[in-house]
PDB file of C-alpha atoms in Angstrom:
ATOM      1  CA  MET A   1      63.387 156.081  82.038  1.00 49.00           C
ATOM      2  CA  LYS A   2      60.828 155.022  84.063  1.00 47.00           C
ATOM      3  CA  LYS A   3      61.167 151.330  82.241  1.00 51.00           C
ATOM      4  CA  ASN A   4      64.519 151.643  82.137  1.00 52.00           C
ATOM      5  CA  LEU A   5      64.887 152.037  85.833  1.00 50.00           C
ATOM      6  CA  THR A   6      62.260 149.046  86.482  1.00 58.00           C
ATOM      7  CA  ILE A   7      64.822 147.025  84.138  1.00 58.00           C
ATOM      8  CA  SER A   8      67.926 147.616  85.570  1.00 58.00           C
ATOM      9  CA  LYS A   9      66.153 147.415  89.442  1.00 58.00           C
ATOM     10  CA  LEU A  10      65.138 143.476  87.580  1.00 58.00           C
ATOM     11  CA  MET A  11      68.667 142.752  86.998  1.00 59.00           C
ATOM     12  CA  MET A  12      70.053 143.808  90.493  1.00 60.00           C
ATOM     13  CA  LEU A  13      67.362 141.432  92.004  1.00 57.00           C
ATOM     14  CA  ILE A  14      68.841 138.986  89.860  1.00 58.00           C
ATOM     15  CA  VAL A  15      72.342 139.148  90.730  1.00 56.00           C
ATOM     16  CA  MET A  16      71.591 139.476  94.345  1.00 58.00           C
ATOM     17  CA  ALA A  17      69.636 136.464  93.865  1.00 56.00           C
ATOM     18  CA  ILE A  18      72.195 134.398  92.353  1.00 56.00           C
ATOM     19  CA  LEU A  19      74.917 135.326  94.395  1.00 55.00           C
ATOM     20  CA  PRO A  20      74.112 133.254  97.395  1.00 55.00           C
ATOM     21  CA  PHE A  21      74.084 130.114  95.556  1.00 49.00           C
ATOM     22  CA  SER A  22      76.909 131.061  93.927  1.00 51.00           C
ATOM     23  CA  MET A  23      79.267 131.606  97.048  1.00 51.00           C
ATOM     24  CA  TYR A  24      77.737 128.087  98.351  1.00 49.00           C
ATOM     25  CA  ALA A  25      78.768 126.435  95.263  1.00 47.00           C
ATOM     26  CA  GLN A  26      82.112 128.078  95.473  1.00 48.00           C
ATOM     27  CA  GLU A  27      82.946 126.357  98.527  1.00 48.00           C
ATOM     28  CA  GLY A  28      82.028 122.586  97.517  1.00 45.00           C
ATOM     29  CA  LYS A  29      83.416 119.856  99.145  1.00 44.00           C
ATOM     30  CA  LYS A  30      86.595 119.668 100.602  1.00 46.00           C
ATOM     31  CA  LYS A  31      87.565 116.567  99.176  1.00 49.00           C
ATOM     32  CA  GLY A  32      86.434 117.314  95.610  1.00 55.00           C
ATOM     33  CA  LYS A  33      88.416 117.796  92.446  1.00 59.00           C
ATOM     34  CA  PRO A  34      91.046 120.662  92.805  1.00 72.00           C
ATOM     35  CA  VAL A  35      89.357 123.895  91.292  1.00 82.00           C
ATOM     36  CA  GLU A  36      90.254 125.490  88.151  1.00 82.00           C
ATOM     37  CA  ARG A  37      91.390 129.266  88.410  1.00 90.00           C
ATOM     38  CA  TYR A  38      92.771 131.269  85.681  1.00 93.00           C
ATOM     39  CA  TRP A  39      92.886 134.160  83.162  1.00 95.00           C
ATOM     40  CA  TYR A  40      91.549 133.893  79.634  1.00 97.00           C
ATOM     41  CA  ILE A  41      91.010 136.070  76.240  1.00 98.00           C
ATOM     42  CA  GLN A  42      88.213 135.786  74.028  1.00 98.00           C
ATOM     43  CA  ALA A  43      87.192 137.156  71.027  1.00 98.00           C
ATOM     44  CA  ASP A  44      83.797 137.020  69.302  1.00 98.00           C
ATOM     45  CA  GLY A  45      81.752 138.466  66.178  1.00 97.00           C
ATOM     46  CA  GLY A  46      78.146 138.273  64.473  1.00 94.00           C
ATOM     47  CA  LEU A  47      74.623 139.964  64.421  1.00 91.00           C
ATOM     48  CA  SER A  48      73.917 143.109  66.087  1.00 92.00           C
ATOM     49  CA  ILE A  49      70.143 143.306  65.930  1.00 88.00           C
ATOM     50  CA  ASN A  50      68.247 146.902  66.634  1.00 88.00           C
ATOM     51  CA  HIS A  51      65.400 146.914  68.945  1.00 87.00           C
ATOM     52  CA  GLY A  52      64.934 150.728  69.182  1.00 87.00           C
ATOM     53  CA  ASP A  53      62.471 152.628  67.696  1.00 90.00           C
ATOM     54  CA  LEU A  54      63.313 151.796  63.764  1.00 88.00           C
ATOM     55  CA  ALA A  55      63.160 148.230  64.611  1.00 81.00           C
ATOM     56  CA  ASN A  56      62.619 146.459  61.245  1.00 64.00           C
ATOM     57  CA  TYR A  57      58.292 145.623  60.461  1.00 54.00           C
ATOM     58  CA  ASN A  58      56.031 144.993  62.845  1.00 55.00           C
ATOM     59  CA  GLY A  59      56.444 141.336  62.480  1.00 55.00           C
ATOM     60  CA  GLY A  60      58.103 138.656  64.343  1.00 57.00           C
ATOM     61  CA  VAL A  61      61.763 138.156  64.634  1.00 57.00           C
ATOM     62  CA  TRP A  62      62.186 136.066  61.823  1.00 59.00           C
ATOM     63  CA  GLY A  63      59.547 137.370  60.000  1.00 59.00           C
ATOM     64  CA  ASP A  64      61.735 140.719  60.101  1.00 59.00           C
ATOM     65  CA  PHE A  65      64.756 138.970  59.324  1.00 61.00           C
ATOM     66  CA  ASP A  66      63.034 137.475  56.118  1.00 62.00           C
ATOM     67  CA  HIS A  67      61.613 140.833  54.802  1.00 60.00           C
ATOM     68  CA  PHE A  68      64.755 142.769  55.580  1.00 63.00           C
ATOM     69  CA  LYS A  69      67.448 140.543  54.740  1.00 68.00           C
ATOM     70  CA  SER A  70      69.665 143.182  53.570  1.00 68.00           C
ATOM     71  CA  GLN A  71      69.079 145.537  56.662  1.00 68.00           C
ATOM     72  CA  ALA A  72      69.830 142.730  59.166  1.00 68.00           C
ATOM     73  CA  LEU A  73      72.717 141.869  57.430  1.00 74.00           C
ATOM     74  CA  LYS A  74      74.405 145.324  57.451  1.00 78.00           C
ATOM     75  CA  ASN A  75      74.364 145.147  61.594  1.00 89.00           C
ATOM     76  CA  TRP A  76      77.526 143.243  62.393  1.00 93.00           C
ATOM     77  CA  ASP A  77      79.449 143.511  65.933  1.00 96.00           C
ATOM     78  CA  ALA A  78      82.969 141.966  67.234  1.00 97.00           C
ATOM     79  CA  HIS A  79      84.651 142.176  70.544  1.00 98.00           C
ATOM     80  CA  PHE A  80      88.025 141.727  72.211  1.00 98.00           C
ATOM     81  CA  GLY A  81      88.079 140.715  76.096  1.00 98.00           C
ATOM     82  CA  ILE A  82      89.721 139.445  78.986  1.00 98.00           C
ATOM     83  CA  GLY A  83      88.792 137.765  81.814  1.00 97.00           C
ATOM     84  CA  TYR A  84      89.460 135.721  84.933  1.00 97.00           C
ATOM     85  CA  GLN A  85      87.536 132.629  86.433  1.00 95.00           C
ATOM     86  CA  PHE A  86      87.350 132.841  89.949  1.00 94.00           C
ATOM     87  CA  GLY A  87      86.379 129.313  90.870  1.00 89.00           C
ATOM     88  CA  LYS A  88      83.809 126.614  90.290  1.00 91.00           C
ATOM     89  CA  VAL A  89      80.821 129.384  89.448  1.00 95.00           C
ATOM     90  CA  VAL A  90      81.742 132.864  89.523  1.00 96.00           C
ATOM     91  CA  GLY A  91      83.933 134.815  87.134  1.00 97.00           C
ATOM     92  CA  MET A  92      84.517 138.140  85.746  1.00 98.00           C
ATOM     93  CA  ASN A  93      85.291 139.944  81.966  1.00 98.00           C
ATOM     94  CA  LEU A  94      85.998 143.048  80.519  1.00 98.00           C
ATOM     95  CA  LYS A  95      84.743 143.350  77.241  1.00 98.00           C
ATOM     96  CA  GLY A  96      85.268 146.194  74.173  1.00 98.00           C
ATOM     97  CA  GLY A  97      83.826 145.857  70.545  1.00 98.00           C
ATOM     98  CA  TYR A  98      82.561 147.925  67.629  1.00 98.00           C
ATOM     99  CA  GLY A  99      78.923 147.058  65.921  1.00 97.00           C
ATOM    100  CA  LEU A 100      76.651 148.544  63.682  1.00 95.00           C
ATOM    101  CA  LEU A 101      72.694 149.002  63.627  1.00 92.00           C
ATOM    102  CA  SER A 102      70.483 149.495  61.013  1.00 90.00           C
ATOM    103  CA  GLY A 103      66.591 149.111  60.611  1.00 86.00           C
ATOM    104  CA  HIS A 104      63.150 149.966  58.800  1.00 84.00           C
ATOM    105  CA  LYS A 105      59.672 150.568  60.986  1.00 85.00           C
ATOM    106  CA  HIS A 106      56.639 150.922  59.314  1.00 82.00           C
ATOM    107  CA  GLN A 107      52.830 151.604  60.850  1.00 81.00           C
ATOM    108  CA  GLN A 108      54.203 154.195  63.819  1.00 84.00           C
ATOM    109  CA  ALA A 109      54.137 157.676  64.448  1.00 87.00           C
ATOM    110  CA  LEU A 110      57.791 159.062  64.805  1.00 91.00           C
ATOM    111  CA  VAL A 111      58.953 162.466  65.418  1.00 91.00           C
ATOM    112  CA  LEU A 112      62.889 163.485  65.106  1.00 92.00           C
ATOM    113  CA  ASN A 113      64.717 164.153  68.431  1.00 84.00           C
ATOM    114  CA  GLY A 114      64.051 167.526  68.957  1.00 73.00           C
ATOM    115  CA  ASN A 115      61.132 168.110  66.227  1.00 80.00           C
ATOM    116  CA  GLU A 116      57.952 167.361  67.465  1.00 77.00           C
ATOM    117  CA  ASN A 117      55.709 168.994  65.315  1.00 79.00           C
ATOM    118  CA  GLN A 118      56.381 166.790  62.538  1.00 84.00           C
ATOM    119  CA  ILE A 119      54.830 163.798  62.878  1.00 88.00           C
ATOM    120  CA  LEU A 120      56.695 161.083  60.183  1.00 91.00           C
ATOM    121  CA  TRP A 121      55.805 157.766  59.304  1.00 91.00           C
ATOM    122  CA  ASN A 122      57.791 154.723  57.356  1.00 91.00           C
ATOM    123  CA  LEU A 123      61.679 155.706  58.638  1.00 93.00           C
ATOM    124  CA  GLY A 124      64.819 153.718  57.936  1.00 90.00           C
ATOM    125  CA  LEU A 125      68.046 153.863  59.837  1.00 91.00           C
ATOM    126  CA  ASP A 126      71.252 153.361  58.267  1.00 90.00           C
ATOM    127  CA  LYS A 127      74.140 152.663  60.144  1.00 90.00           C
ATOM    128  CA  THR A 128      74.323 153.769  63.445  1.00 95.00           C
ATOM    129  CA  ASN A 129      77.803 152.806  64.885  1.00 97.00           C
ATOM    130  CA  TYR A 130      78.888 152.010  68.122  1.00 98.00           C
ATOM    131  CA  ILE A 131      82.130 151.616  70.488  1.00 98.00           C
ATOM    132  CA  GLU A 132      81.363 149.796  73.625  1.00 98.00           C
ATOM    133  CA  GLY A 133      83.011 148.256  76.556  1.00 98.00           C
ATOM    134  CA  ASN A 134      81.599 146.660  79.843  1.00 98.00           C
ATOM    135  CA  LEU A 135      82.483 144.594  83.098  1.00 98.00           C
ATOM    136  CA  ASN A 136      80.305 141.683  83.761  1.00 98.00           C
ATOM    137  CA  LEU A 137      79.945 139.265  85.977  1.00 98.00           C
ATOM    138  CA  THR A 138      79.127 135.663  85.044  1.00 98.00           C
ATOM    139  CA  PHE A 139      77.844 132.454  86.482  1.00 97.00           C
ATOM    140  CA  ASN A 140      78.275 128.597  85.413  1.00 96.00           C
ATOM    141  CA  LEU A 141      74.843 127.379  86.389  1.00 94.00           C
ATOM    142  CA  PHE A 142      75.835 123.669  85.821  1.00 93.00           C
ATOM    143  CA  ASN A 143      78.680 123.759  88.543  1.00 93.00           C
ATOM    144  CA  MET A 144      76.583 125.646  90.968  1.00 90.00           C
ATOM    145  CA  PHE A 145      75.552 122.029  91.698  1.00 89.00           C
ATOM    146  CA  LYS A 146      77.870 119.614  90.379  1.00 89.00           C
ATOM    147  CA  TYR A 147      81.609 120.395  89.534  1.00 88.00           C
ATOM    148  CA  ASN A 148      82.987 119.030  86.439  1.00 88.00           C
ATOM    149  CA  PRO A 149      85.868 121.579  84.754  1.00 84.00           C
ATOM    150  CA  ARG A 150      85.787 118.657  81.912  1.00 85.00           C
ATOM    151  CA  ARG A 151      82.020 119.505  81.493  1.00 92.00           C
ATOM    152  CA  VAL A 152      82.011 119.774  77.532  1.00 94.00           C
ATOM    153  CA  ILE A 153      78.630 121.999  77.117  1.00 96.00           C
ATOM    154  CA  ASN A 154      77.947 124.852  79.973  1.00 96.00           C
ATOM    155  CA  PHE A 155      75.507 127.227  80.321  1.00 97.00           C
ATOM    156  CA  VAL A 156      76.602 131.097  81.461  1.00 97.00           C
ATOM    157  CA  PRO A 157      74.290 133.588  82.160  1.00 97.00           C
ATOM    158  CA  HIS A 158      76.061 137.081  82.634  1.00 98.00           C
ATOM    159  CA  ILE A 159      75.029 140.607  83.415  1.00 98.00           C
ATOM    160  CA  GLY A 160      76.968 143.847  83.630  1.00 98.00           C
ATOM    161  CA  ILE A 161      77.489 147.634  83.033  1.00 98.00           C
ATOM    162  CA  GLY A 162      79.165 149.452  80.809  1.00 98.00           C
ATOM    163  CA  GLY A 163      79.253 152.183  78.022  1.00 98.00           C
ATOM    164  CA  ILE A 164      78.225 153.181  74.433  1.00 98.00           C
ATOM    165  CA  TYR A 165      79.886 155.748  72.243  1.00 98.00           C
ATOM    166  CA  TYR A 166      77.683 156.096  69.496  1.00 98.00           C
ATOM    167  CA  GLN A 167      77.267 157.962  66.325  1.00 97.00           C
ATOM    168  CA  ALA A 168      73.656 158.191  65.071  1.00 96.00           C
ATOM    169  CA  GLY A 169      73.129 156.960  61.398  1.00 95.00           C
ATOM    170  CA  ASP A 170      71.040 158.477  58.818  1.00 95.00           C
ATOM    171  CA  VAL A 171      67.289 158.571  59.144  1.00 95.00           C
ATOM    172  CA  ASN A 172      65.625 158.000  55.734  1.00 94.00           C
ATOM    173  CA  GLN A 173      61.764 158.746  54.423  1.00 95.00           C
ATOM    174  CA  LEU A 174      60.825 155.133  52.471  1.00 91.00           C
ATOM    175  CA  ASP A 175      58.840 154.883  49.410  1.00 88.00           C
ATOM    176  CA  GLU A 176      56.334 152.431  48.782  1.00 82.00           C
ATOM    177  CA  ASN A 177      59.134 149.513  48.284  1.00 79.00           C
ATOM    178  CA  ASP A 178      61.026 150.621  51.244  1.00 80.00           C
ATOM    179  CA  ASP A 179      63.551 152.308  49.019  1.00 84.00           C
ATOM    180  CA  VAL A 180      64.908 155.263  50.347  1.00 89.00           C
ATOM    181  CA  ALA A 181      63.091 158.496  48.745  1.00 93.00           C
ATOM    182  CA  SER A 182      64.954 161.054  50.905  1.00 94.00           C
ATOM    183  CA  THR A 183      67.348 161.783  54.075  1.00 95.00           C
ATOM    184  CA  LEU A 184      65.341 163.404  56.621  1.00 94.00           C
ATOM    185  CA  ALA A 185      67.958 163.201  59.087  1.00 94.00           C
ATOM    186  CA  SER A 186      71.965 163.071  58.053  1.00 95.00           C
ATOM    187  CA  ALA A 187      74.431 161.055  60.356  1.00 95.00           C
ATOM    188  CA  LYS A 188      75.811 162.804  63.067  1.00 95.00           C
ATOM    189  CA  THR A 189      79.222 164.653  62.780  1.00 94.00           C
ATOM    190  CA  SER A 190      79.889 163.987  66.571  1.00 95.00           C
ATOM    191  CA  ARG A 191      79.702 161.217  69.176  1.00 97.00           C
ATOM    192  CA  GLU A 192      77.452 160.703  72.029  1.00 97.00           C
ATOM    193  CA  LEU A 193      78.077 158.465  75.356  1.00 97.00           C
ATOM    194  CA  THR A 194      75.737 157.159  77.615  1.00 97.00           C
ATOM    195  CA  TYR A 195      75.337 153.965  79.963  1.00 97.00           C
ATOM    196  CA  THR A 196      74.459 150.455  79.105  1.00 98.00           C
ATOM    197  CA  VAL A 197      73.233 147.338  81.373  1.00 97.00           C
ATOM    198  CA  PRO A 198      73.585 143.900  79.247  1.00 98.00           C
ATOM    199  CA  ALA A 199      72.447 140.683  80.375  1.00 97.00           C
ATOM    200  CA  GLY A 200      72.460 137.434  78.354  1.00 97.00           C
ATOM    201  CA  MET A 201      73.293 133.781  78.475  1.00 97.00           C
ATOM    202  CA  GLU A 202      76.383 131.916  76.983  1.00 97.00           C
ATOM    203  CA  ILE A 203      76.617 128.201  76.309  1.00 98.00           C
ATOM    204  CA  THR A 204      80.075 127.283  76.234  1.00 97.00           C
ATOM    205  CA  PHE A 205      81.562 123.751  74.427  1.00 97.00           C
ATOM    206  CA  ASN A 206      84.752 122.607  75.967  1.00 94.00           C
ATOM    207  CA  ILE A 207      86.766 121.686  73.006  1.00 93.00           C
ATOM    208  CA  ALA A 208      90.286 121.057  74.742  1.00 91.00           C
ATOM    209  CA  PRO A 209      91.507 122.210  78.039  1.00 87.00           C
ATOM    210  CA  LYS A 210      92.551 125.723  77.548  1.00 91.00           C
ATOM    211  CA  PHE A 211      90.060 126.379  74.539  1.00 95.00           C
ATOM    212  CA  ASP A 212      86.138 126.920  74.822  1.00 96.00           C
ATOM    213  CA  LEU A 213      84.103 127.685  71.823  1.00 98.00           C
ATOM    214  CA  PHE A 214      80.696 129.553  72.870  1.00 98.00           C
ATOM    215  CA  LEU A 215      77.704 130.964  71.290  1.00 98.00           C
ATOM    216  CA  ASP A 216      76.258 133.911  73.241  1.00 98.00           C
ATOM    217  CA  TYR A 217      72.951 136.462  72.926  1.00 96.00           C
ATOM    218  CA  THR A 218      73.425 139.685  75.018  1.00 96.00           C
ATOM    219  CA  TYR A 219      70.496 141.832  75.400  1.00 94.00           C
ATOM    220  CA  VAL A 220      71.610 145.350  76.045  1.00 96.00           C
ATOM    221  CA  PHE A 221      69.700 148.344  77.615  1.00 95.00           C
ATOM    222  CA  THR A 222      70.873 151.634  76.887  1.00 96.00           C
ATOM    223  CA  GLY A 223      70.273 154.977  78.904  1.00 95.00           C
ATOM    224  CA  SER A 224      69.494 156.983  75.760  1.00 94.00           C
ATOM    225  CA  ASP A 225      66.689 157.513  72.980  1.00 92.00           C
ATOM    226  CA  LYS A 226      68.481 159.088  70.511  1.00 93.00           C
ATOM    227  CA  LEU A 227      70.805 156.099  68.460  1.00 95.00           C
ATOM    228  CA  ASP A 228      68.323 156.452  65.871  1.00 94.00           C
ATOM    229  CA  GLN A 229      67.768 159.927  66.076  1.00 94.00           C
ATOM    230  CA  VAL A 230      63.737 159.343  66.531  1.00 94.00           C
ATOM    231  CA  ALA A 231      61.427 159.173  69.422  1.00 91.00           C
ATOM    232  CA  LYS A 232      57.860 157.509  69.673  1.00 88.00           C
ATOM    233  CA  ILE A 233      54.507 159.322  69.674  1.00 85.00           C
ATOM    234  CA  ALA A 234      50.961 158.055  71.460  1.00 74.00           C
ATOM    235  CA  SER A 235      48.795 159.400  68.556  1.00 64.00           C
ATOM    236  CA  ASP A 236      48.934 161.843  65.874  1.00 58.00           C
ATOM    237  CA  GLU A 237      46.124 163.615  68.253  1.00 59.00           C
ATOM    238  CA  ALA A 238      47.826 163.417  71.758  1.00 59.00           C
ATOM    239  CA  LYS A 239      51.624 164.044  70.131  1.00 64.00           C
ATOM    240  CA  HIS A 240      52.711 162.487  73.080  1.00 74.00           C
ATOM    241  CA  VAL A 241      56.167 161.710  72.984  1.00 79.00           C
ATOM    242  CA  ILE A 242      57.266 158.022  74.446  1.00 78.00           C
ATOM    243  CA  ASN A 243      60.549 158.302  75.434  1.00 75.00           C
ATOM    244  CA  ASP A 244      61.668 154.646  75.355  1.00 84.00           C
ATOM    245  CA  MET A 245      65.172 154.155  75.676  1.00 91.00           C
ATOM    246  CA  ASP A 246      66.852 152.296  72.449  1.00 93.00           C
ATOM    247  CA  MET A 247      68.242 148.982  72.767  1.00 92.00           C
ATOM    248  CA  TYR A 248      70.257 146.449  70.606  1.00 92.00           C
ATOM    249  CA  SER A 249      70.854 142.454  71.095  1.00 92.00           C
ATOM    250  CA  GLN A 250      73.588 140.960  69.883  1.00 94.00           C
ATOM    251  CA  ALA A 251      74.196 137.050  68.599  1.00 94.00           C
ATOM    252  CA  ASN A 252      77.573 135.946  68.551  1.00 96.00           C
ATOM    253  CA  LEU A 253      79.941 132.919  67.840  1.00 98.00           C
ATOM    254  CA  GLY A 254      83.668 133.423  69.854  1.00 98.00           C
ATOM    255  CA  LEU A 255      86.597 131.521  70.978  1.00 98.00           C
ATOM    256  CA  ARG A 256      88.359 131.707  74.318  1.00 97.00           C
ATOM    257  CA  VAL A 257      91.855 130.887  75.468  1.00 96.00           C
ATOM    258  CA  LYS A 258      92.534 129.935  78.965  1.00 94.00           C
ATOM    259  CA  PHE A 259      96.064 131.067  81.055  1.00 91.00           C
ATOM    260  CA  ASN A 260      97.472 129.881  83.785  1.00 74.00           C
ATOM    261  CA  ASN A 261      94.731 126.717  83.544  1.00 57.00           C
ATOM    262  CA  PRO A 262      95.617 123.042  85.213  1.00 51.00           C
ATOM    263  CA  CYS A 263      95.667 120.815  82.414  1.00 50.00           C
ATOM    264  CA  ASP A 264      96.661 117.667  84.336  1.00 50.00           C
ATOM    265  CA  ILE A 265      93.188 117.700  86.409  1.00 52.00           C
ATOM    266  CA  GLU A 266      93.624 114.372  87.185  1.00 53.00           C
ATOM    267  CA  LYS A 267      97.373 114.802  88.138  1.00 51.00           C
ATOM    268  CA  MET A 268      95.949 117.552  90.424  1.00 52.00           C
ATOM    269  CA  ALA A 269      93.217 115.355  92.080  1.00 52.00           C
ATOM    270  CA  ARG A 270      95.532 112.465  92.769  1.00 53.00           C
ATOM    271  CA  GLU A 271      98.156 114.680  94.725  1.00 53.00           C
ATOM    272  CA  SER A 272      95.274 116.460  96.558  1.00 51.00           C
TER     273      SER A 272
END
């Protein structure tokens, strides 16, 4: 919990640091280009990557993916959202989505939540599913310094607050071949709710006046250690449970459609 609070405070400090720059950039030059303000809808989908207690192997990200392609490709997510761009820099959007999380973990002492007497090794998580929703602030980094409504590529970090309504999946004992030997904890029959803090970066490609294609990577901090039904312990002897909150990330491709968007920006510039 202490770790999560520290992360949350860091995120708030980042927002507080960015806002003064963004407000300055919103003002801009009075005789500059007219500023586009518009509503938009968007949809995206891609990989949902587990960073919890049962988060793949002990290697690097690409090593994990290569070793457990079958597990990694079970994890997907999709979202639909609506948003508003307030001006040059700051925007806001509301998103909802659905996703799955699976994974394996080796070389880590684990206990099932609520059963700290039995130490377990080499476990697998099968399909925790979640419904999530979040409200995000977005900041166009390039437009902070030089506004260009027709720039082809933009970098847009974002941070938000939301919730996840999840149903934890099966926890399985794995054999030496990483196949399921037995099920230690069946999938939950009910869902639980906890808060989330999503933070990430989006690269947008302006493919037409009313259309953006975007790549987004978002890291989601949660307020629960129960998404995979297990917790880590420090060692066999100490049996000290480490209550690290579960986390996951999303690597997605999406499309954004803009409304009330002044398409003829050159005409507006002439009129102004």
